[in-house]
């Protein structure tokens, strides 16, 4: 039952696990003691963690059944397309043209070549992770977990919006995080707090780094082997220049990362458990209501796609959606700028993803993908406004969208937006195959204000003005007390997120 032993690939390990299950059932029926593996953790914990590794999706029929069982209100859509699942040889064209695909036969039963799906368990990682501090999100099960930008990054974006986060983003040692997960597995809380670990384990061009230090030899070897296995696949991406970084994600059953997009292509592999993924094609601004660039939720959709508010976001009904489920043994290619929501409705999970960076010679995104043209325009419009109004840009645009504010300021902002659009339209007309006729400048400005700025300023609190720190009053408190004691609070130098540890004081 040792997933690290030579020759123990996923198939043989799965067979051993089934044999152990059968032996325990037989022992129970005969009144005998259960079979207990030789481990440093209790048998029940060992079995639960191994089950999450091995009870995974292995064929298309399983995937279809799991997707149907776990679908939310997106079932109101006329059609949700299942992402193609296929062998490596058939998947390569999908990767080359930038379309999501699940490769079903990539990992062989070779723990030395493919250690992540074969060797990695929670206990294995606990032995080798540095004693540094790692990023963890925490929130109640019904809402966990909402990503937001660090305070310093949001402020540097030009106009920090009034913001009232509730997901707690804290820092803990890996051993402490493991203790938290194992304690919560036996919790009887009706509304448990969920925890989601996410930290960089590989820097640019594949340098293994754990907690900001060189990775210990076992993890260094595992990550190097994984990179060597995945690099030929990554190189099939249309504009691949190298690996930007890699992150390790470990979360409990029930965790959801709401709909958002990343700008980089992504290869995603599972160490244990299964994740449900809902995708939306790039762009779709009328359907997905993205937050503005300077907002802490930049890159995320304002729509709760699990339980949409149709009165607030009626356009979501027209979104073009895809879905899939991934588990150990599969490699998921997620192209840059595709919207995605990752959920864990089945069991605890762990995964590793590799982001890519593009060649400097790559064509601009709006040139090679018409779906991204409005995104590019909106980025340019916000850049022009923020250069004039600085940290008041967000307030100015929200006022313009609502028809409020001083006449002179609104007039200047409106003229700036129209000038930006006219500059962009002239540039678009110079491109080969310019595509469909462009709407008028007036229509594009109104669409920008409606989709990007109409609702984002409703979270104000008394006394707020640009530059004031976020309102942390709704932040979920870290429990139990020993977790707060281990937590490392944010400082100006090390504040990756919003860790305040002892909130409320």
mmCIF file with all atom_site columns, N, CA and C in Angstrom, residues 212-272:
data_model
loop_
_atom_site.group_PDB
_atom_site.id
_atom_site.type_symbol
_atom_site.label_atom_id
_atom_site.label_alt_id
_atom_site.label_comp_id
_atom_site.label_asym_id
_atom_site.label_entity_id
_atom_site.label_seq_id
_atom_site.pdbx_PDB_ins_code
_atom_site.Cartn_x
_atom_site.Cartn_y
_atom_site.Cartn_z
_atom_site.occupancy
_atom_site.B_iso_or_equiv
_atom_site.pdbx_formal_charge
_atom_site.auth_seq_id
_atom_site.auth_comp_id
_atom_site.auth_asym_id
_atom_site.auth_atom_id
_atom_site.pdbx_PDB_model_num
ATOM 1   N N  . UNK A 1 212 ? 9.330   29.759 -1.160  1.00 0.00 ? 212 UNK A N  1
ATOM 2   C CA . UNK A 1 212 ? 10.364  30.740 -1.445  1.00 0.00 ? 212 UNK A CA 1
ATOM 3   C C  . UNK A 1 212 ? 11.780  30.219 -1.382  1.00 0.00 ? 212 UNK A C  1
ATOM 4   N N  . UNK A 1 213 ? 11.951  28.909 -1.202  1.00 0.00 ? 213 UNK A N  1
ATOM 5   C CA . UNK A 1 213 ? 13.287  28.316 -1.111  1.00 0.00 ? 213 UNK A CA 1
ATOM 6   C C  . UNK A 1 213 ? 13.425  27.208 -2.157  1.00 0.00 ? 213 UNK A C  1
ATOM 7   N N  . UNK A 1 214 ? 14.659  26.818 -2.423  1.00 0.00 ? 214 UNK A N  1
ATOM 8   C CA . UNK A 1 214 ? 14.890  25.689 -3.320  1.00 0.00 ? 214 UNK A CA 1
ATOM 9   C C  . UNK A 1 214 ? 14.146  24.463 -2.782  1.00 0.00 ? 214 UNK A C  1
ATOM 10  N N  . UNK A 1 215 ? 13.480  23.738 -3.660  1.00 0.00 ? 215 UNK A N  1
ATOM 11  C CA . UNK A 1 215 ? 12.685  22.588 -3.225  1.00 0.00 ? 215 UNK A CA 1
ATOM 12  C C  . UNK A 1 215 ? 13.577  21.502 -2.637  1.00 0.00 ? 215 UNK A C  1
ATOM 13  N N  . UNK A 1 216 ? 13.120  20.806 -1.580  1.00 0.00 ? 216 UNK A N  1
ATOM 14  C CA . UNK A 1 216 ? 13.865  19.659 -1.051  1.00 0.00 ? 216 UNK A CA 1
ATOM 15  C C  . UNK A 1 216 ? 14.075  18.615 -2.143  1.00 0.00 ? 216 UNK A C  1
ATOM 16  N N  . UNK A 1 217 ? 15.137  17.800 -2.066  1.00 0.00 ? 217 UNK A N  1
ATOM 17  C CA . UNK A 1 217 ? 15.469  16.864 -3.149  1.00 0.00 ? 217 UNK A CA 1
ATOM 18  C C  . UNK A 1 217 ? 14.310  16.008 -3.654  1.00 0.00 ? 217 UNK A C  1
ATOM 19  N N  . UNK A 1 218 ? 13.481  15.381 -2.780  1.00 0.00 ? 218 UNK A N  1
ATOM 20  C CA . UNK A 1 218 ? 12.398  14.551 -3.332  1.00 0.00 ? 218 UNK A CA 1
ATOM 21  C C  . UNK A 1 218 ? 11.411  15.354 -4.182  1.00 0.00 ? 218 UNK A C  1
ATOM 22  N N  . UNK A 1 219 ? 11.024  16.550 -3.710  1.00 0.00 ? 219 UNK A N  1
ATOM 23  C CA . UNK A 1 219 ? 10.093  17.359 -4.488  1.00 0.00 ? 219 UNK A CA 1
ATOM 24  C C  . UNK A 1 219 ? 10.778  17.956 -5.713  1.00 0.00 ? 219 UNK A C  1
ATOM 25  N N  . UNK A 1 220 ? 12.041  18.295 -5.596  1.00 0.00 ? 220 UNK A N  1
ATOM 26  C CA . UNK A 1 220 ? 12.793  18.787 -6.746  1.00 0.00 ? 220 UNK A CA 1
ATOM 27  C C  . UNK A 1 220 ? 12.775  17.747 -7.862  1.00 0.00 ? 220 UNK A C  1
ATOM 28  N N  . UNK A 1 221 ? 13.025  16.491 -7.497  1.00 0.00 ? 221 UNK A N  1
ATOM 29  C CA . UNK A 1 221 ? 13.023  15.405 -8.496  1.00 0.00 ? 221 UNK A CA 1
ATOM 30  C C  . UNK A 1 221 ? 11.631  15.206 -9.085  1.00 0.00 ? 221 UNK A C  1
ATOM 31  N N  . UNK A 1 222 ? 10.599  15.264 -8.231  1.00 0.00 ? 222 UNK A N  1
ATOM 32  C CA . UNK A 1 222 ? 9.224   15.085 -8.707  1.00 0.00 ? 222 UNK A CA 1
ATOM 33  C C  . UNK A 1 222 ? 8.838   16.190 -9.693  1.00 0.00 ? 222 UNK A C  1
ATOM 34  N N  . UNK A 1 223 ? 9.150   17.424 -9.336  1.00 0.00 ? 223 UNK A N  1
ATOM 35  C CA . UNK A 1 223 ? 8.769   18.552 -10.182 1.00 0.00 ? 223 UNK A CA 1
ATOM 36  C C  . UNK A 1 223 ? 9.568   18.566 -11.477 1.00 0.00 ? 223 UNK A C  1
ATOM 37  N N  . UNK A 1 224 ? 10.856  18.199 -11.398 1.00 0.00 ? 224 UNK A N  1
ATOM 38  C CA . UNK A 1 224 ? 11.672  18.133 -12.611 1.00 0.00 ? 224 UNK A CA 1
ATOM 39  C C  . UNK A 1 224 ? 11.140  17.060 -13.562 1.00 0.00 ? 224 UNK A C  1
ATOM 40  N N  . UNK A 1 225 ? 10.756  15.907 -13.004 1.00 0.00 ? 225 UNK A N  1
ATOM 41  C CA . UNK A 1 225 ? 10.203  14.823 -13.836 1.00 0.00 ? 225 UNK A CA 1
ATOM 42  C C  . UNK A 1 225 ? 8.884   15.253 -14.469 1.00 0.00 ? 225 UNK A C  1
ATOM 43  N N  . UNK A 1 226 ? 8.057   15.956 -13.694 1.00 0.00 ? 226 UNK A N  1
ATOM 44  C CA . UNK A 1 226 ? 6.767   16.418 -14.217 1.00 0.00 ? 226 UNK A CA 1
ATOM 45  C C  . UNK A 1 226 ? 6.967   17.420 -15.342 1.00 0.00 ? 226 UNK A C  1
ATOM 46  N N  . UNK A 1 227 ? 7.899   18.360 -15.142 1.00 0.00 ? 227 UNK A N  1
ATOM 47  C CA . UNK A 1 227 ? 8.180   19.344 -16.184 1.00 0.00 ? 227 UNK A CA 1
ATOM 48  C C  . UNK A 1 227 ? 8.713   18.677 -17.442 1.00 0.00 ? 227 UNK A C  1
ATOM 49  N N  . UNK A 1 228 ? 9.612   17.713 -17.275 1.00 0.00 ? 228 UNK A N  1
ATOM 50  C CA . UNK A 1 228 ? 10.159  17.009 -18.434 1.00 0.00 ? 228 UNK A CA 1
ATOM 51  C C  . UNK A 1 228 ? 9.064   16.279 -19.206 1.00 0.00 ? 228 UNK A C  1
ATOM 52  N N  . UNK A 1 229 ? 8.098   15.717 -18.480 1.00 0.00 ? 229 UNK A N  1
ATOM 53  C CA . UNK A 1 229 ? 7.012   14.992 -19.138 1.00 0.00 ? 229 UNK A CA 1
ATOM 54  C C  . UNK A 1 229 ? 6.056   15.930 -19.861 1.00 0.00 ? 229 UNK A C  1
ATOM 55  N N  . UNK A 1 230 ? 5.810   17.111 -19.268 1.00 0.00 ? 230 UNK A N  1
ATOM 56  C CA . UNK A 1 230 ? 4.800   18.014 -19.813 1.00 0.00 ? 230 UNK A CA 1
ATOM 57  C C  . UNK A 1 230 ? 5.340   19.007 -20.833 1.00 0.00 ? 230 UNK A C  1
ATOM 58  N N  . UNK A 1 231 ? 6.661   19.254 -20.820 1.00 0.00 ? 231 UNK A N  1
ATOM 59  C CA . UNK A 1 231 ? 7.192   20.284 -21.711 1.00 0.00 ? 231 UNK A CA 1
ATOM 60  C C  . UNK A 1 231 ? 6.881   20.020 -23.187 1.00 0.00 ? 231 UNK A C  1
ATOM 61  N N  . UNK A 1 232 ? 7.061   18.793 -23.712 1.00 0.00 ? 232 UNK A N  1
ATOM 62  C CA . UNK A 1 232 ? 6.719   18.588 -25.128 1.00 0.00 ? 232 UNK A CA 1
ATOM 63  C C  . UNK A 1 232 ? 5.256   18.901 -25.433 1.00 0.00 ? 232 UNK A C  1
ATOM 64  N N  . UNK A 1 233 ? 4.391   18.657 -24.446 1.00 0.00 ? 233 UNK A N  1
ATOM 65  C CA . UNK A 1 233 ? 2.979   18.968 -24.627 1.00 0.00 ? 233 UNK A CA 1
ATOM 66  C C  . UNK A 1 233 ? 2.772   20.484 -24.626 1.00 0.00 ? 233 UNK A C  1
ATOM 67  N N  . UNK A 1 234 ? 3.419   21.170 -23.681 1.00 0.00 ? 234 UNK A N  1
ATOM 68  C CA . UNK A 1 234 ? 3.291   22.627 -23.607 1.00 0.00 ? 234 UNK A CA 1
ATOM 69  C C  . UNK A 1 234 ? 3.793   23.287 -24.877 1.00 0.00 ? 234 UNK A C  1
ATOM 70  N N  . UNK A 1 235 ? 4.820   22.718 -25.481 1.00 0.00 ? 235 UNK A N  1
ATOM 71  C CA . UNK A 1 235 ? 5.391   23.308 -26.684 1.00 0.00 ? 235 UNK A CA 1
ATOM 72  C C  . UNK A 1 235 ? 4.450   23.230 -27.879 1.00 0.00 ? 235 UNK A C  1
ATOM 73  N N  . UNK A 1 236 ? 3.378   22.459 -27.768 1.00 0.00 ? 236 UNK A N  1
ATOM 74  C CA . UNK A 1 236 ? 2.381   22.413 -28.838 1.00 0.00 ? 236 UNK A CA 1
ATOM 75  C C  . UNK A 1 236 ? 1.442   23.616 -28.779 1.00 0.00 ? 236 UNK A C  1
ATOM 76  N N  . UNK A 1 237 ? 1.476   24.379 -27.670 1.00 0.00 ? 237 UNK A N  1
ATOM 77  C CA . UNK A 1 237 ? 0.684   25.595 -27.582 1.00 0.00 ? 237 UNK A CA 1
ATOM 78  C C  . UNK A 1 237 ? 1.186   26.586 -28.627 1.00 0.00 ? 237 UNK A C  1
ATOM 79  N N  . UNK A 1 238 ? 0.268   27.290 -29.245 1.00 0.00 ? 238 UNK A N  1
ATOM 80  C CA . UNK A 1 238 ? 0.588   28.060 -30.454 1.00 0.00 ? 238 UNK A CA 1
ATOM 81  C C  . UNK A 1 238 ? 1.712   29.066 -30.268 1.00 0.00 ? 238 UNK A C  1
ATOM 82  N N  . UNK A 1 239 ? 1.779   29.727 -29.110 1.00 0.00 ? 239 UNK A N  1
ATOM 83  C CA . UNK A 1 239 ? 2.757   30.808 -28.950 1.00 0.00 ? 239 UNK A CA 1
ATOM 84  C C  . UNK A 1 239 ? 3.647   30.566 -27.727 1.00 0.00 ? 239 UNK A C  1
ATOM 85  N N  . UNK A 1 240 ? 3.878   29.305 -27.396 1.00 0.00 ? 240 UNK A N  1
ATOM 86  C CA . UNK A 1 240 ? 4.623   28.932 -26.199 1.00 0.00 ? 240 UNK A CA 1
ATOM 87  C C  . UNK A 1 240 ? 6.080   29.394 -26.281 1.00 0.00 ? 240 UNK A C  1
ATOM 88  N N  . UNK A 1 241 ? 6.557   30.029 -25.177 1.00 0.00 ? 241 UNK A N  1
ATOM 89  C CA . UNK A 1 241 ? 7.969   30.394 -25.074 1.00 0.00 ? 241 UNK A CA 1
ATOM 90  C C  . UNK A 1 241 ? 8.626   29.760 -23.859 1.00 0.00 ? 241 UNK A C  1
ATOM 91  N N  . UNK A 1 242 ? 7.853   29.402 -22.852 1.00 0.00 ? 242 UNK A N  1
ATOM 92  C CA . UNK A 1 242 ? 8.417   28.783 -21.659 1.00 0.00 ? 242 UNK A CA 1
ATOM 93  C C  . UNK A 1 242 ? 7.374   28.662 -20.559 1.00 0.00 ? 242 UNK A C  1
ATOM 94  N N  . UNK A 1 243 ? 7.758   28.016 -19.454 1.00 0.00 ? 243 UNK A N  1
ATOM 95  C CA . UNK A 1 243 ? 6.874   27.856 -18.299 1.00 0.00 ? 243 UNK A CA 1
ATOM 96  C C  . UNK A 1 243 ? 6.989   29.094 -17.417 1.00 0.00 ? 243 UNK A C  1
ATOM 97  N N  . UNK A 1 244 ? 5.879   29.756 -17.176 1.00 0.00 ? 244 UNK A N  1
ATOM 98  C CA . UNK A 1 244 ? 5.880   30.967 -16.346 1.00 0.00 ? 244 UNK A CA 1
ATOM 99  C C  . UNK A 1 244 ? 6.039   30.608 -14.876 1.00 0.00 ? 244 UNK A C  1
ATOM 100 N N  . UNK A 1 245 ? 5.229   29.683 -14.402 1.00 0.00 ? 245 UNK A N  1
ATOM 101 C CA . UNK A 1 245 ? 5.326   29.162 -13.040 1.00 0.00 ? 245 UNK A CA 1
ATOM 102 C C  . UNK A 1 245 ? 4.340   28.018 -12.886 1.00 0.00 ? 245 UNK A C  1
ATOM 103 N N  . UNK A 1 246 ? 4.372   27.395 -11.729 1.00 0.00 ? 246 UNK A N  1
ATOM 104 C CA . UNK A 1 246 ? 3.434   26.311 -11.423 1.00 0.00 ? 246 UNK A CA 1
ATOM 105 C C  . UNK A 1 246 ? 2.932   26.502 -10.004 1.00 0.00 ? 246 UNK A C  1
ATOM 106 N N  . UNK A 1 247 ? 1.678   26.107 -9.781  1.00 0.00 ? 247 UNK A N  1
ATOM 107 C CA . UNK A 1 247 ? 1.068   26.223 -8.461  1.00 0.00 ? 247 UNK A CA 1
ATOM 108 C C  . UNK A 1 247 ? 0.522   24.875 -8.016  1.00 0.00 ? 247 UNK A C  1
ATOM 109 N N  . UNK A 1 248 ? 0.603   24.657 -6.695  1.00 0.00 ? 248 UNK A N  1
ATOM 110 C CA . UNK A 1 248 ? -0.024  23.502 -6.064  1.00 0.00 ? 248 UNK A CA 1
ATOM 111 C C  . UNK A 1 248 ? -1.309  23.977 -5.404  1.00 0.00 ? 248 UNK A C  1
ATOM 112 N N  . UNK A 1 249 ? -2.404  23.245 -5.663  1.00 0.00 ? 249 UNK A N  1
ATOM 113 C CA . UNK A 1 249 ? -3.721  23.572 -5.109  1.00 0.00 ? 249 UNK A CA 1
ATOM 114 C C  . UNK A 1 249 ? -4.221  22.367 -4.319  1.00 0.00 ? 249 UNK A C  1
ATOM 115 N N  . UNK A 1 250 ? -4.585  22.577 -3.053  1.00 0.00 ? 250 UNK A N  1
ATOM 116 C CA . UNK A 1 250 ? -5.142  21.498 -2.234  1.00 0.00 ? 250 UNK A CA 1
ATOM 117 C C  . UNK A 1 250 ? -6.388  22.045 -1.539  1.00 0.00 ? 250 UNK A C  1
ATOM 118 N N  . UNK A 1 251 ? -7.509  21.405 -1.746  1.00 0.00 ? 251 UNK A N  1
ATOM 119 C CA . UNK A 1 251 ? -8.746  21.927 -1.166  1.00 0.00 ? 251 UNK A CA 1
ATOM 120 C C  . UNK A 1 251 ? -9.685  20.841 -0.716  1.00 0.00 ? 251 UNK A C  1
ATOM 121 N N  . UNK A 1 252 ? -10.638 21.250 0.103   1.00 0.00 ? 252 UNK A N  1
ATOM 122 C CA . UNK A 1 252 ? -11.615 20.312 0.647   1.00 0.00 ? 252 UNK A CA 1
ATOM 123 C C  . UNK A 1 252 ? -12.836 20.198 -0.247  1.00 0.00 ? 252 UNK A C  1
ATOM 124 N N  . UNK A 1 253 ? -13.526 19.112 -0.088  1.00 0.00 ? 253 UNK A N  1
ATOM 125 C CA . UNK A 1 253 ? -14.778 18.927 -0.807  1.00 0.00 ? 253 UNK A CA 1
ATOM 126 C C  . UNK A 1 253 ? -15.707 20.102 -0.500  1.00 0.00 ? 253 UNK A C  1
ATOM 127 N N  . UNK A 1 254 ? -16.277 20.692 -1.549  1.00 0.00 ? 254 UNK A N  1
ATOM 128 C CA . UNK A 1 254 ? -17.168 21.828 -1.381  1.00 0.00 ? 254 UNK A CA 1
ATOM 129 C C  . UNK A 1 254 ? -16.577 23.143 -1.824  1.00 0.00 ? 254 UNK A C  1
ATOM 130 N N  . UNK A 1 255 ? -15.252 23.198 -2.000  1.00 0.00 ? 255 UNK A N  1
ATOM 131 C CA . UNK A 1 255 ? -14.606 24.450 -2.411  1.00 0.00 ? 255 UNK A CA 1
ATOM 132 C C  . UNK A 1 255 ? -14.959 24.764 -3.871  1.00 0.00 ? 255 UNK A C  1
ATOM 133 N N  . UNK A 1 256 ? -15.216 26.041 -4.132  1.00 0.00 ? 256 UNK A N  1
ATOM 134 C CA . UNK A 1 256 ? -15.440 26.523 -5.492  1.00 0.00 ? 256 UNK A CA 1
ATOM 135 C C  . UNK A 1 256 ? -14.591 27.766 -5.728  1.00 0.00 ? 256 UNK A C  1
ATOM 136 N N  . UNK A 1 257 ? -13.915 27.823 -6.851  1.00 0.00 ? 257 UNK A N  1
ATOM 137 C CA . UNK A 1 257 ? -13.247 29.044 -7.300  1.00 0.00 ? 257 UNK A CA 1
ATOM 138 C C  . UNK A 1 257 ? -14.124 29.642 -8.394  1.00 0.00 ? 257 UNK A C  1
ATOM 139 N N  . UNK A 1 258 ? -14.823 30.750 -8.096  1.00 0.00 ? 258 UNK A N  1
ATOM 140 C CA . UNK A 1 258 ? -15.818 31.289 -9.038  1.00 0.00 ? 258 UNK A CA 1
ATOM 141 C C  . UNK A 1 258 ? -15.233 31.660 -10.396 1.00 0.00 ? 258 UNK A C  1
ATOM 142 N N  . UNK A 1 259 ? -16.125 31.873 -11.336 1.00 0.00 ? 259 UNK A N  1
ATOM 143 C CA . UNK A 1 259 ? -15.778 32.068 -12.738 1.00 0.00 ? 259 UNK A CA 1
ATOM 144 C C  . UNK A 1 259 ? -14.820 33.245 -12.933 1.00 0.00 ? 259 UNK A C  1
ATOM 145 N N  . UNK A 1 260 ? -13.685 32.959 -13.585 1.00 0.00 ? 260 UNK A N  1
ATOM 146 C CA . UNK A 1 260 ? -12.677 33.969 -13.871 1.00 0.00 ? 260 UNK A CA 1
ATOM 147 C C  . UNK A 1 260 ? -11.855 33.493 -15.063 1.00 0.00 ? 260 UNK A C  1
ATOM 148 N N  . UNK A 1 261 ? -10.932 34.334 -15.515 1.00 0.00 ? 261 UNK A N  1
ATOM 149 C CA . UNK A 1 261 ? -10.022 33.889 -16.577 1.00 0.00 ? 261 UNK A CA 1
ATOM 150 C C  . UNK A 1 261 ? -8.604  34.329 -16.259 1.00 0.00 ? 261 UNK A C  1
ATOM 151 N N  . UNK A 1 262 ? -7.642  33.591 -16.816 1.00 0.00 ? 262 UNK A N  1
ATOM 152 C CA . UNK A 1 262 ? -6.220  33.929 -16.744 1.00 0.00 ? 262 UNK A CA 1
ATOM 153 C C  . UNK A 1 262 ? -5.736  34.205 -18.160 1.00 0.00 ? 262 UNK A C  1
ATOM 154 N N  . UNK A 1 263 ? -4.700  34.987 -18.275 1.00 0.00 ? 263 UNK A N  1
ATOM 155 C CA . UNK A 1 263 ? -4.222  35.356 -19.610 1.00 0.00 ? 263 UNK A CA 1
ATOM 156 C C  . UNK A 1 263 ? -3.293  34.316 -20.213 1.00 0.00 ? 263 UNK A C  1
ATOM 157 N N  . UNK A 1 264 ? -2.829  33.337 -19.406 1.00 0.00 ? 264 UNK A N  1
ATOM 158 C CA . UNK A 1 264 ? -1.835  32.368 -19.885 1.00 0.00 ? 264 UNK A CA 1
ATOM 159 C C  . UNK A 1 264 ? -2.465  31.009 -20.158 1.00 0.00 ? 264 UNK A C  1
ATOM 160 N N  . UNK A 1 265 ? -1.879  30.280 -21.118 1.00 0.00 ? 265 UNK A N  1
ATOM 161 C CA . UNK A 1 265 ? -2.256  28.887 -21.332 1.00 0.00 ? 265 UNK A CA 1
ATOM 162 C C  . UNK A 1 265 ? -1.839  28.062 -20.115 1.00 0.00 ? 265 UNK A C  1
ATOM 163 N N  . UNK A 1 266 ? -2.545  26.950 -19.904 1.00 0.00 ? 266 UNK A N  1
ATOM 164 C CA . UNK A 1 266 ? -2.435  26.248 -18.633 1.00 0.00 ? 266 UNK A CA 1
ATOM 165 C C  . UNK A 1 266 ? -2.565  24.739 -18.861 1.00 0.00 ? 266 UNK A C  1
ATOM 166 N N  . UNK A 1 267 ? -1.654  23.965 -18.296 1.00 0.00 ? 267 UNK A N  1
ATOM 167 C CA . UNK A 1 267 ? -1.765  22.506 -18.254 1.00 0.00 ? 267 UNK A CA 1
ATOM 168 C C  . UNK A 1 267 ? -2.044  22.106 -16.814 1.00 0.00 ? 267 UNK A C  1
ATOM 169 N N  . UNK A 1 268 ? -3.095  21.331 -16.609 1.00 0.00 ? 268 UNK A N  1
ATOM 170 C CA . UNK A 1 268 ? -3.629  21.065 -15.270 1.00 0.00 ? 268 UNK A CA 1
ATOM 171 C C  . UNK A 1 268 ? -3.654  19.563 -15.028 1.00 0.00 ? 268 UNK A C  1
ATOM 172 N N  . UNK A 1 269 ? -2.982  19.123 -13.953 1.00 0.00 ? 269 UNK A N  1
ATOM 173 C CA . UNK A 1 269 ? -2.963  17.695 -13.644 1.00 0.00 ? 269 UNK A CA 1
ATOM 174 C C  . UNK A 1 269 ? -3.394  17.491 -12.192 1.00 0.00 ? 269 UNK A C  1
ATOM 175 N N  . UNK A 1 270 ? -4.056  16.384 -11.928 1.00 0.00 ? 270 UNK A N  1
ATOM 176 C CA . UNK A 1 270 ? -4.576  16.086 -10.598 1.00 0.00 ? 270 UNK A CA 1
ATOM 177 C C  . UNK A 1 270 ? -3.655  15.119 -9.865  1.00 0.00 ? 270 UNK A C  1
ATOM 178 N N  . UNK A 1 271 ? -3.436  15.386 -8.575  1.00 0.00 ? 271 UNK A N  1
ATOM 179 C CA . UNK A 1 271 ? -2.721  14.442 -7.717  1.00 0.00 ? 271 UNK A CA 1
ATOM 180 C C  . UNK A 1 271 ? -3.704  13.484 -7.057  1.00 0.00 ? 271 UNK A C  1
ATOM 181 N N  . UNK A 1 272 ? -4.834  14.029 -6.587  1.00 0.00 ? 272 UNK A N  1
ATOM 182 C CA . UNK A 1 272 ? -5.921  13.173 -6.086  1.00 0.00 ? 272 UNK A CA 1
ATOM 183 C C  . UNK A 1 272 ? -7.237  13.930 -6.181  1.00 0.00 ? 272 UNK A C  1
#
